[in-house]
Amino acid sequence: AHCRAVAALDAYRAGLVEEGVAEAFDAFCAGDEEIRRLRFKVDTIQRCEAHLRYAAPGADGEQLEGSPAHHVLGNGSELWVDHYSDNTVDYRVCAPFDIPMDHMLSLFYEVDLYPKWLPFVWESKILHMVKGGSGDYAQFLVVFKYVLPWPLKNREAVLYGFASDAIERGRVVLCSKSVPEGATEWWGYPLPPAGDAVRMDVVMDFGFVPQGPELDKTRLDIFFKLDPKIDWLPQGFVNWVGRQFVTLLYRGISSICRNFAKSPYPARLSADVNDAYAVMYRMLMAMRGGTLPEDAAETSV
């Protein structure tokens, strides 16, 4: 949806041929906060799409030349681990689940329930529901507080995240990244001080792809990268912790999915306090019908 909005702006800009009009439009866009936020989100979505691409797998754990190491998690799920020369590591997971996409999305929308499935997290909460930039119902500033194994000091992460449909590519994406180190505000929203906890740099991107003849199943694509800010630990140990995190993340989501009916999520879906799920259902119906959500909204008025 965000990409379509920017494409419409660019198409309008391309049609401005009168002298001075295009320049005036550019100046307006450069000074408009809403448009700047929208373009930032489109750049973020493009980053997310790149993160969620996978290399061809080799045998379990085999490092193919120029490709990530590949591991089988079970039940058709796979993990790719990509090491770089600067000692950073990317983790990617592709996992099918036997629940519909609205159920899967509820796990990620209900931020206060993250400790039920997000490894090492003992508290998660919404700092602000962010408004503007083409989306008022599915973008947040959130804080995660982590309790990590000894000898690591407790960590926290403050992330900005938002969701967007990518119906043309048959998926919904959720993009999230920690705010810059030392930031005291984000788009005018104040951020709390770090306190005693060490603030990590985290990138977590997710793709939700409906599958099955009735679109009642979901493939979840995950990209995860972190800098835990631990200079004195061997990089191999940090990489091992990262892989354990991703593996436990997959297991936590799998456990919730197997027992979804007995979890808190069905009640949250029914309550739909912020009307976010109503928007999500319209998007899913459009996806099933091969239309865009905005087209479906226009025909339903």
XYZ file of C-alpha atoms in Angstrom:
301
model
C 0.000 0.000 0.000
C 2.813 2.411 0.864
C 4.631 1.613 -2.390
C 1.450 2.174 -4.379
C 0.981 5.579 -2.724
C 4.509 6.646 -3.649
C 4.065 5.289 -7.189
C 0.937 7.442 -7.525
C 2.876 10.509 -6.367
C 5.674 9.782 -8.825
C 3.197 9.238 -11.669
C 1.561 12.568 -10.873
C 4.983 14.237 -10.783
C 5.875 12.767 -14.194
C 2.756 14.337 -15.690
C 3.664 17.886 -14.632
C 5.007 19.560 -17.756
C 4.249 23.266 -17.260
C 7.289 25.388 -16.489
C 7.948 25.684 -12.773
C 5.090 23.400 -11.695
C 7.202 20.267 -11.289
C 9.813 22.183 -9.306
C 7.115 23.629 -7.027
C 5.707 20.134 -6.491
C 9.188 18.822 -5.611
C 9.680 21.639 -3.116
C 6.325 20.889 -1.526
C 7.130 17.170 -1.219
C 10.561 17.894 0.257
C 9.007 20.025 2.969
C 5.995 17.844 3.733
C 6.514 15.608 6.770
C 3.860 13.106 5.709
C 5.503 12.524 2.335
C 8.963 12.250 3.897
C 7.665 9.593 6.278
C 5.937 7.774 3.449
C 9.128 7.644 1.377
C 11.097 6.472 4.414
C 8.631 3.615 4.827
C 8.881 2.667 1.156
C 12.686 2.535 1.442
C 12.242 0.345 4.524
C 9.854 -2.000 2.698
C 12.357 -2.389 -0.127
C 15.020 -3.273 2.464
C 12.627 -5.777 4.006
C 11.888 -7.388 0.637
C 15.623 -7.780 0.006
C 16.107 -9.305 3.456
C 13.416 -11.917 2.854
C 15.051 -13.395 -0.252
C 16.811 -16.733 0.191
C 19.706 -18.415 -1.571
C 19.378 -21.916 -2.956
C 19.949 -24.379 -0.070
C 22.716 -26.943 0.078
C 22.850 -29.978 2.347
C 22.048 -29.370 6.011
C 24.625 -26.953 7.333
C 26.598 -26.876 4.088
C 28.209 -23.564 3.172
C 27.891 -23.192 -0.568
C 30.280 -20.779 -2.211
C 28.715 -17.329 -2.137
C 25.624 -18.509 -0.277
C 24.476 -18.775 3.351
C 24.799 -21.914 5.449
C 21.544 -23.855 5.330
C 19.892 -25.785 8.176
C 16.668 -27.787 8.375
C 14.489 -26.959 11.383
C 11.869 -29.646 10.721
C 8.277 -29.724 9.455
C 9.311 -28.109 6.183
C 11.018 -25.163 7.929
C 14.482 -23.951 7.009
C 17.130 -21.615 8.429
C 19.831 -19.725 6.523
C 22.803 -18.195 8.347
C 24.892 -15.646 6.479
C 28.266 -14.567 7.964
C 30.002 -11.395 6.816
C 33.584 -10.219 6.995
C 32.721 -7.618 9.673
C 31.574 -10.472 11.973
C 27.899 -9.619 11.618
C 25.418 -12.413 10.931
C 22.039 -12.497 9.183
C 19.469 -15.170 10.040
C 16.593 -16.070 7.743
C 13.788 -18.539 8.401
C 11.138 -19.869 6.026
C 8.446 -21.815 7.891
C 4.956 -23.074 6.952
C 2.199 -23.059 9.597
C -1.256 -24.622 9.550
C -3.120 -21.495 10.652
C -4.679 -18.695 8.564
C -2.833 -15.435 8.140
C -5.133 -13.405 10.393
C -4.258 -15.732 13.275
C -0.556 -15.431 12.522
C -0.712 -11.633 12.260
C -2.374 -11.406 15.670
C 0.764 -12.827 17.282
C 2.701 -9.824 16.025
C 0.057 -7.160 16.583
C -0.506 -7.946 20.257
C 2.782 -6.534 21.511
C 2.162 -7.125 25.221
C 1.925 -10.884 24.549
C 5.363 -11.156 22.918
C 6.917 -12.778 26.023
C 4.755 -15.816 25.287
C 6.841 -16.644 22.212
C 9.750 -14.195 21.768
C 12.882 -15.743 23.344
C 14.525 -14.113 26.375
C 11.902 -11.308 26.432
C 10.375 -10.754 29.862
C 8.557 -7.510 29.024
C 7.319 -5.870 25.841
C 5.096 -2.850 25.539
C 3.971 -0.179 23.126
C 5.566 3.182 23.814
C 3.530 5.002 21.170
C 1.045 4.176 18.423
C 2.546 6.235 15.618
C 0.258 8.283 13.392
C 0.835 9.516 9.849
C 2.976 8.436 6.942
C 0.079 6.494 5.394
C -1.005 4.276 8.257
C -2.512 4.944 11.685
C -3.380 1.459 12.898
C -0.306 -0.735 12.442
C 2.813 1.232 13.314
C 4.372 1.389 16.739
C 7.335 2.375 18.822
C 7.913 -0.576 21.137
C 10.403 -1.567 23.823
C 11.604 -5.121 24.484
C 13.407 -6.010 27.717
C 15.604 -9.123 27.475
C 16.960 -11.357 30.207
C 20.000 -13.047 28.651
C 22.017 -16.029 29.892
C 25.046 -15.436 32.125
C 27.528 -13.814 31.671
C 25.535 -11.339 29.548
C 24.046 -8.230 31.106
C 20.339 -7.622 30.543
C 19.528 -5.895 27.280
C 16.687 -3.907 25.800
C 15.716 -2.729 22.332
C 13.521 0.158 21.215
C 12.149 -0.446 17.730
C 9.997 1.357 15.224
C 7.845 -1.089 13.278
C 4.980 -1.008 10.818
C 3.013 -3.393 8.606
C 2.103 -3.009 4.947
C 0.289 -5.164 2.440
C 2.246 -6.238 -0.608
C -0.644 -7.831 -2.443
C 1.102 -7.611 -5.810
C 3.659 -10.035 -4.371
C 1.109 -12.064 -2.448
C 2.206 -11.172 1.054
C 2.001 -8.822 4.013
C 5.260 -7.475 5.433
C 6.152 -6.308 8.917
C 9.280 -4.167 9.070
C 11.018 -3.260 12.327
C 14.365 -1.790 13.277
C 15.840 -0.296 16.419
C 15.929 3.486 16.592
C 19.358 5.142 16.299
C 21.608 4.912 19.348
C 21.218 7.905 21.655
C 17.921 9.015 20.094
C 15.596 10.828 22.499
C 12.656 11.025 20.101
C 11.323 9.486 16.895
C 9.168 11.603 14.589
C 8.319 13.782 17.567
C 7.456 10.908 19.900
C 9.635 10.938 23.056
C 11.766 7.884 23.887
C 12.671 6.751 27.404
C 16.299 6.731 28.601
C 18.055 3.362 28.511
C 18.717 3.226 32.253
C 20.905 0.333 33.435
C 20.140 -1.938 30.476
C 22.344 -2.053 27.392
C 20.424 -1.069 24.271
C 20.897 -3.468 21.354
C 20.705 -2.798 17.634
C 18.088 -5.118 16.133
C 16.498 -5.633 12.727
C 13.499 -7.980 12.495
C 11.546 -8.242 9.243
C 8.674 -10.637 8.578
C 6.729 -11.732 5.524
C 3.318 -13.405 5.789
C 2.230 -15.407 2.741
C -1.212 -17.081 2.616
C -1.082 -20.610 1.271
C -3.340 -23.577 0.556
C -6.372 -23.875 -1.772
C -8.504 -21.940 0.729
C -5.659 -19.637 1.814
C -6.076 -21.062 5.312
C -2.383 -21.678 5.915
C 0.528 -19.258 6.245
C 4.178 -19.260 5.282
C 6.180 -17.080 7.621
C 9.458 -15.602 6.375
C 11.754 -14.127 9.029
C 14.879 -11.993 8.807
C 16.791 -11.285 12.005
C 20.000 -9.410 12.700
C 21.347 -8.024 15.962
C 24.307 -6.318 17.523
C 24.131 -7.151 21.250
C 26.902 -4.615 22.020
C 29.306 -7.184 23.492
C 32.839 -6.425 22.380
C 34.600 -8.809 24.781
C 32.781 -12.025 23.815
C 34.089 -14.218 20.986
C 32.095 -13.587 17.821
C 31.463 -17.309 17.514
C 29.608 -17.284 20.845
C 27.544 -14.247 19.829
C 26.649 -16.025 16.584
C 25.638 -19.115 18.551
C 23.367 -17.012 20.775
C 21.799 -15.514 17.655
C 21.100 -18.930 16.183
C 19.604 -20.120 19.474
C 17.387 -17.032 19.512
C 16.072 -17.713 16.005
C 15.527 -21.412 16.707
C 13.647 -20.660 19.943
C 11.656 -17.981 18.124
C 10.498 -20.568 15.602
C 9.624 -23.056 18.359
C 7.739 -20.410 20.340
C 5.596 -19.448 17.345
C 5.008 -23.130 16.542
C 3.794 -23.769 20.098
C 1.308 -20.885 19.966
C 0.027 -22.044 16.569
C -0.565 -25.603 17.785
C -2.640 -24.316 20.706
C -4.069 -21.180 19.147
C -7.686 -21.823 20.218
C -6.623 -21.962 23.869
C -4.397 -18.882 23.641
C -5.377 -15.242 24.403
C -5.330 -14.332 20.719
C -8.866 -15.343 19.623
C -10.322 -12.954 22.224
C -8.067 -10.163 20.985
C -9.172 -10.803 17.396
C -12.833 -10.614 18.422
C -12.410 -7.451 20.491
C -10.448 -5.584 17.770
C -9.959 -2.608 20.058
C -8.221 -0.400 17.472
C -10.107 -1.674 14.379
C -6.812 -2.955 13.003
C -8.177 -6.437 12.380
C -11.116 -5.009 10.406
C -8.584 -3.367 8.077
C -6.647 -6.611 7.933
C -9.751 -8.626 6.996
C -10.530 -6.219 4.145
C -6.989 -6.686 2.896
C -7.281 -10.482 3.099
C -10.589 -10.444 1.240
C -9.031 -8.288 -1.472
C -6.129 -10.715 -1.711
C -8.516 -13.637 -2.143
C -10.461 -11.705 -4.784
C -7.402 -10.565 -6.710
C -8.089 -6.867 -6.116
C -6.396 -4.098 -4.152
C -7.759 -3.126 -0.704
C -8.386 0.472 -1.775
C -10.421 -0.751 -4.760
C -12.464 -3.007 -2.505
C -13.083 -0.074 -0.137
C -14.320 2.115 -2.983
C -16.779 -0.518 -4.218
C -18.111 -1.178 -0.719
C -19.066 2.469 -0.034
